[in-house]
Amino acid sequence: MGRRRSVIDATEKVLRFDLALEVFANATCSIVLGDTLADAWAYARAEWPSIDASYDPGDDACVIEIDGRCVMLVSRPLQVDVLAHEAVHVAAWILSSRGMPFDDGRSQESVAYLVQWVVRNAWARAQCVTPCD
């Protein structure tokens, strides 16, 4: 359904690649993976100067809309549950940008944390070599 496009930029501290969803024209999400979240923010601010200099949620990861695209900022090591949480926000942005709003102001974050919890726990159990409790 979606495809990974070529890596746009790779430095020692940051990897950026774009994901494009073919079924919705121009639904592009850039993934910026930094050694730290500060590295990801520094790259994003250099790449997209329209980001308000004061904006910094100070979280482990975030998804923001910049110049009509969705940008996910994450840091290494990337945890699968954090990726799942942020993916909910990406999906919500894509749906909302296509006239299918997903958020009533609270439900998006609630769903994101619930998905994160499910993935964290399922992933941990799937990694067990011997049966888990």
Coordinates of N, CA and C in Angstrom, one line a residue:
M1 N 0.8 -1.2 0.0 CA 0.0 0.0 0.0 C 0.9 1.2 0.0
G2 N 1.8 1.4 0.9 CA 2.7 2.5 0.9 C 4.1 1.9 0.5
R3 N 5.0 2.8 0.2 CA 6.3 2.4 -0.2 C 7.3 3.3 0.4
R4 N 8.5 2.7 0.7 CA 9.6 3.5 1.2 C 10.3 4.0 0.0
R5 N 10.5 5.3 0.0 CA 11.3 6.0 -1.0 C 12.7 6.0 -0.6
S6 N 13.6 6.4 -1.5 CA 15.0 6.3 -1.2 C 15.3 7.2 0.0
V7 N 16.4 6.9 0.6 CA 16.8 7.8 1.7 C 17.2 9.1 1.2
I8 N 16.6 10.2 1.8 CA 16.8 11.5 1.4 C 18.1 12.1 1.9
D9 N 18.5 11.8 3.1 CA 19.7 12.3 3.7 C 20.1 11.3 4.8
A10 N 21.4 11.2 4.9 CA 22.0 10.4 5.9 C 23.3 11.1 6.4
T11 N 23.4 11.4 7.6 CA 24.6 11.9 8.2 C 25.0 11.0 9.3
E12 N 26.1 11.3 10.0 CA 26.5 10.5 11.1 C 25.4 10.5 12.2
K13 N 24.7 11.5 12.3 CA 23.7 11.7 13.4 C 22.3 11.5 13.1
V14 N 22.0 11.7 11.8 CA 20.6 11.7 11.4 C 20.4 10.9 10.1
L15 N 19.2 10.1 10.0 CA 18.8 9.5 8.8 C 17.4 10.0 8.5
R16 N 17.2 10.4 7.3 CA 15.8 10.8 6.9 C 15.4 10.0 5.7
F17 N 14.2 9.6 5.7 CA 13.6 9.0 4.5 C 12.1 9.4 4.5
D18 N 11.5 9.3 3.3 CA 10.1 9.7 3.1 C 9.3 8.4 2.8
L19 N 8.1 8.4 3.3 CA 7.2 7.4 3.0 C 6.0 8.1 2.2
A20 N 5.6 7.5 1.1 CA 4.6 8.0 0.3 C 3.4 7.0 0.2
L21 N 2.2 7.4 0.5 CA 1.1 6.5 0.4 C 0.4 6.8 -0.9
E22 N 0.5 5.8 -1.8 CA 0.0 6.0 -3.2 C -1.5 6.2 -3.3
V23 N -2.3 5.6 -2.4 CA -3.7 5.8 -2.5 C -4.2 7.2 -2.2
F24 N -3.4 8.0 -1.6 CA -3.7 9.4 -1.3 C -2.6 10.3 -1.9
A25 N -2.9 10.9 -3.0 CA -1.8 11.8 -3.7 C -1.2 12.8 -2.7
N26 N 0.0 12.9 -2.7 CA 0.8 13.8 -1.9 C 0.7 13.6 -0.4
A27 N 0.4 12.4 0.0 CA 0.4 12.0 1.5 C 1.8 11.5 1.8
T28 N 2.7 12.5 2.1 CA 4.1 12.1 2.4 C 4.4 12.3 3.8
C29 N 5.0 11.3 4.4 CA 5.5 11.5 5.8 C 7.0 11.3 5.8
S30 N 7.7 12.3 6.3 CA 9.2 12.2 6.4 C 9.5 11.6 7.8
I31 N 10.4 10.7 7.9 CA 10.8 10.1 9.1 C 12.3 10.6 9.3
V32 N 12.5 11.3 10.5 CA 13.8 11.8 10.8 C 14.2 11.1 12.1
L33 N 15.2 10.2 11.9 CA 15.8 9.4 13.0 C 17.1 10.0 13.4
G34 N 17.2 10.5 14.6 CA 18.5 11.1 15.0 C 19.1 10.2 16.1
D35 N 20.4 10.4 16.3 CA 21.1 9.8 17.4 C 20.4 10.1 18.7
T36 N 19.9 11.4 18.8 CA 19.1 11.9 19.9 C 18.0 12.7 19.3
L37 N 17.0 13.0 20.1 CA 15.9 13.8 19.6 C 16.3 15.2 19.2
A38 N 17.3 15.7 20.0 CA 17.9 17.0 19.7 C 18.5 17.0 18.3
D39 N 19.2 15.9 17.9 CA 19.7 15.8 16.6 C 18.6 15.8 15.5
A40 N 17.5 15.1 15.8 CA 16.4 15.1 14.8 C 15.8 16.5 14.7
W41 N 15.6 17.2 15.8 CA 15.1 18.6 15.8 C 16.0 19.5 15.0
A42 N 17.3 19.4 15.3 CA 18.3 20.3 14.6 C 18.2 20.0 13.0
Y43 N 18.1 18.8 12.6 CA 17.9 18.5 11.2 C 16.6 19.1 10.7
A44 N 15.5 18.8 11.4 CA 14.2 19.3 10.9 C 14.2 20.8 10.8
R45 N 14.7 21.5 11.8 CA 14.7 23.0 11.7 C 15.6 23.5 10.6
A46 N 16.7 22.8 10.3 CA 17.5 23.2 9.1 C 16.8 22.9 7.8
E47 N 16.1 21.8 7.7 CA 15.4 21.4 6.5 C 14.1 22.2 6.3
W48 N 13.4 22.5 7.3 CA 12.1 23.1 7.2 C 12.1 24.4 8.2
P49 N 12.6 25.5 7.7 CA 12.8 26.7 8.5 C 11.4 27.3 9.0
S50 N 10.3 26.8 8.4 CA 9.0 27.3 8.9 C 8.6 26.8 10.3
I51 N 9.4 25.8 10.8 CA 9.1 25.3 12.2 C 9.4 26.5 13.2
D52 N 8.4 26.8 14.0 CA 8.5 27.8 15.0 C 9.7 27.5 15.9
A53 N 10.6 28.4 16.1 CA 11.8 28.1 16.8 C 11.5 27.8 18.3
S54 N 10.4 28.2 18.8 CA 10.0 28.0 20.2 C 9.3 26.6 20.4
Y55 N 8.9 26.0 19.3 CA 8.2 24.7 19.4 C 9.1 23.6 19.7
D56 N 8.9 22.9 20.8 CA 9.7 21.8 21.2 C 9.0 21.1 22.3
P57 N 8.2 20.0 22.0 CA 7.5 19.3 23.0 C 8.3 18.6 24.0
G58 N 9.6 18.4 23.8 CA 10.4 17.8 24.8 C 10.1 16.3 25.1
D59 N 9.5 15.7 24.2 CA 9.1 14.3 24.4 C 10.2 13.4 23.8
D60 N 9.9 12.1 23.9 CA 10.9 11.1 23.3 C 10.7 11.0 21.8
A61 N 9.6 11.5 21.3 CA 9.4 11.5 19.9 C 8.1 12.3 19.6
C62 N 7.9 12.7 18.4 CA 6.7 13.5 18.0 C 6.5 13.5 16.6
V63 N 5.2 13.9 16.2 CA 4.8 14.0 14.8 C 4.3 15.4 14.7
I64 N 4.8 16.1 13.7 CA 4.3 17.5 13.4 C 4.0 17.6 12.0
E65 N 3.1 18.6 11.7 CA 2.9 19.0 10.3 C 3.7 20.2 9.9
I66 N 4.4 20.0 8.8 CA 5.3 21.1 8.3 C 5.1 21.2 6.8
D67 N 4.7 22.4 6.4 CA 4.6 22.7 5.0 C 3.8 21.7 4.2
G68 N 2.7 21.2 4.8 CA 1.8 20.3 4.1 C 2.3 18.8 4.2
R69 N 3.3 18.5 5.0 CA 3.7 17.1 5.1 C 3.7 16.8 6.6
C70 N 3.7 15.5 6.8 CA 3.8 15.0 8.2 C 5.3 14.6 8.4
V71 N 5.8 15.0 9.6 CA 7.2 14.7 9.9 C 7.2 14.0 11.3
M72 N 7.8 12.8 11.3 CA 8.0 12.1 12.6 C 9.4 12.3 13.0
L73 N 9.6 12.8 14.2 CA 11.0 12.9 14.8 C 11.1 11.9 15.9
V74 N 12.1 11.0 15.7 CA 12.4 10.0 16.7 C 13.9 9.8 16.9
S75 N 14.3 9.1 17.9 CA 15.7 9.0 18.2 C 16.1 7.5 18.4
R76 N 17.4 7.3 18.3 CA 17.9 5.9 18.5 C 18.1 5.7 19.9
P77 N 18.0 4.5 20.4 CA 17.5 3.3 19.7 C 16.0 3.4 19.6
L78 N 15.5 3.2 18.4 CA 14.0 3.3 18.2 C 13.3 2.1 18.8
Q79 N 12.4 2.4 19.7 CA 11.6 1.3 20.3 C 10.4 1.1 19.5
V80 N 10.1 -0.2 19.3 CA 8.9 -0.6 18.5 C 7.6 0.0 19.0
D81 N 7.5 0.1 20.3 CA 6.2 0.6 20.8 C 6.1 2.1 20.6
V82 N 7.2 2.8 20.7 CA 7.2 4.3 20.4 C 6.9 4.5 18.9
L83 N 7.5 3.7 18.1 CA 7.2 3.8 16.6 C 5.7 3.6 16.4
A84 N 5.1 2.6 17.1 CA 3.7 2.3 16.9 C 2.8 3.5 17.4
H85 N 3.2 4.1 18.5 CA 2.5 5.2 19.0 C 2.5 6.4 18.0
E86 N 3.7 6.7 17.5 CA 3.8 7.8 16.6 C 3.1 7.5 15.3
A87 N 3.1 6.2 14.9 CA 2.4 5.8 13.6 C 0.9 6.1 13.7
V88 N 0.3 6.0 14.9 CA -1.1 6.4 15.1 C -1.3 7.8 14.7
H89 N -0.4 8.7 15.1 CA -0.5 10.1 14.8 C -0.3 10.4 13.3
V90 N 0.6 9.6 12.7 CA 0.8 9.7 11.3 C -0.5 9.3 10.5
A91 N -1.1 8.2 10.9 CA -2.3 7.8 10.3 C -3.4 8.8 10.5
A92 N -3.5 9.4 11.7 CA -4.5 10.4 12.0 C -4.3 11.6 11.1
W93 N -3.0 12.0 10.9 CA -2.7 13.2 10.0 C -3.2 12.9 8.6
I94 N -2.8 11.7 8.1 CA -3.2 11.3 6.7 C -4.7 11.4 6.6
L95 N -5.4 10.7 7.5 CA -6.9 10.7 7.4 C -7.5 12.1 7.5
S96 N -7.0 12.9 8.5 CA -7.5 14.3 8.6 C -7.2 15.1 7.4
S97 N -6.0 15.0 6.8 CA -5.7 15.8 5.6 C -6.5 15.4 4.4
R98 N -7.2 14.2 4.5 CA -8.1 13.8 3.4 C -9.6 13.9 3.8
G99 N -9.9 14.7 4.8 CA -11.2 15.0 5.1 C -11.9 13.9 6.0
M100 N -11.1 13.1 6.6 CA -11.6 12.0 7.5 C -11.0 12.2 8.9
P101 N -11.5 13.2 9.6 CA -10.9 13.4 10.9 C -11.0 12.3 11.9
F102 N -9.9 12.0 12.6 CA -9.8 10.9 13.5 C -9.9 11.4 15.0
D103 N -9.6 12.7 15.2 CA -9.4 13.2 16.6 C -10.5 14.1 17.0
D104 N -11.0 13.9 18.2 CA -12.0 14.8 18.8 C -11.3 15.7 19.9
G105 N -10.0 15.7 19.9 CA -9.2 16.5 20.8 C -8.6 15.6 21.9
R106 N -9.1 14.4 22.1 CA -8.5 13.5 23.2 C -8.3 12.1 22.7
S107 N -9.1 11.6 21.8 CA -9.1 10.2 21.4 C -7.8 9.8 20.7
Q108 N -7.3 10.7 19.9 CA -6.0 10.3 19.2 C -4.9 9.9 20.1
E109 N -4.7 10.7 21.1 CA -3.6 10.4 22.1 C -3.9 9.1 22.9
S110 N -5.2 9.0 23.2 CA -5.6 7.8 24.0 C -5.4 6.5 23.1
V111 N -5.8 6.6 21.9 CA -5.6 5.4 21.0 C -4.1 5.2 20.8
A112 N -3.3 6.2 20.6 CA -1.9 6.1 20.4 C -1.2 5.4 21.6
Y113 N -1.6 5.8 22.9 CA -1.0 5.1 24.0 C -1.5 3.7 24.2
L114 N -2.7 3.5 23.8 CA -3.3 2.1 23.9 C -2.5 1.2 22.9
V115 N -2.3 1.7 21.7 CA -1.6 0.9 20.7 C -0.2 0.7 21.2
Q116 N 0.4 1.7 21.7 CA 1.8 1.6 22.3 C 1.9 0.5 23.3
W117 N 0.9 0.5 24.2 CA 0.9 -0.5 25.3 C 0.7 -2.0 24.7
V118 N -0.2 -2.1 23.7 CA -0.4 -3.4 23.1 C 0.9 -3.9 22.4
V119 N 1.5 -3.0 21.7 CA 2.7 -3.4 20.9 C 3.8 -3.7 21.9
R120 N 4.0 -2.9 22.9 CA 5.1 -3.1 23.9 C 5.0 -4.5 24.5
N121 N 3.8 -4.8 25.0 CA 3.5 -6.1 25.7 C 3.6 -7.3 24.7
A122 N 3.0 -7.2 23.6 CA 3.0 -8.2 22.6 C 4.4 -8.5 22.1
W123 N 5.2 -7.4 21.8 CA 6.6 -7.5 21.4 C 7.4 -8.2 22.4
A124 N 7.3 -7.8 23.6 CA 8.1 -8.4 24.7 C 7.8 -9.9 24.8
R125 N 6.6 -10.3 24.7 CA 6.3 -11.7 24.8 C 6.7 -12.5 23.5
A126 N 6.7 -11.8 22.4 CA 7.1 -12.5 21.1 C 8.6 -12.7 21.1
Q127 N 9.3 -12.0 21.9 CA 10.8 -12.1 21.9 C 11.3 -13.2 22.9
C128 N 10.4 -13.7 23.7 CA 10.8 -14.7 24.7 C 11.2 -16.0 24.0
V129 N 12.3 -16.6 24.4 CA 12.8 -17.8 23.9 C 12.1 -19.0 24.6
T130 N 11.8 -18.8 25.9 CA 11.0 -19.8 26.6 C 9.7 -19.2 26.9
P131 N 8.7 -20.0 27.2 CA 7.4 -19.4 27.5 C 7.4 -18.3 28.6
C132 N 6.7 -17.3 28.3 CA 6.7 -16.1 29.3 C 5.5 -16.3 30.2
D133 N 5.6 -15.6 31.3 CA 4.5 -15.6 32.3 C 3.3 -14.9 31.7

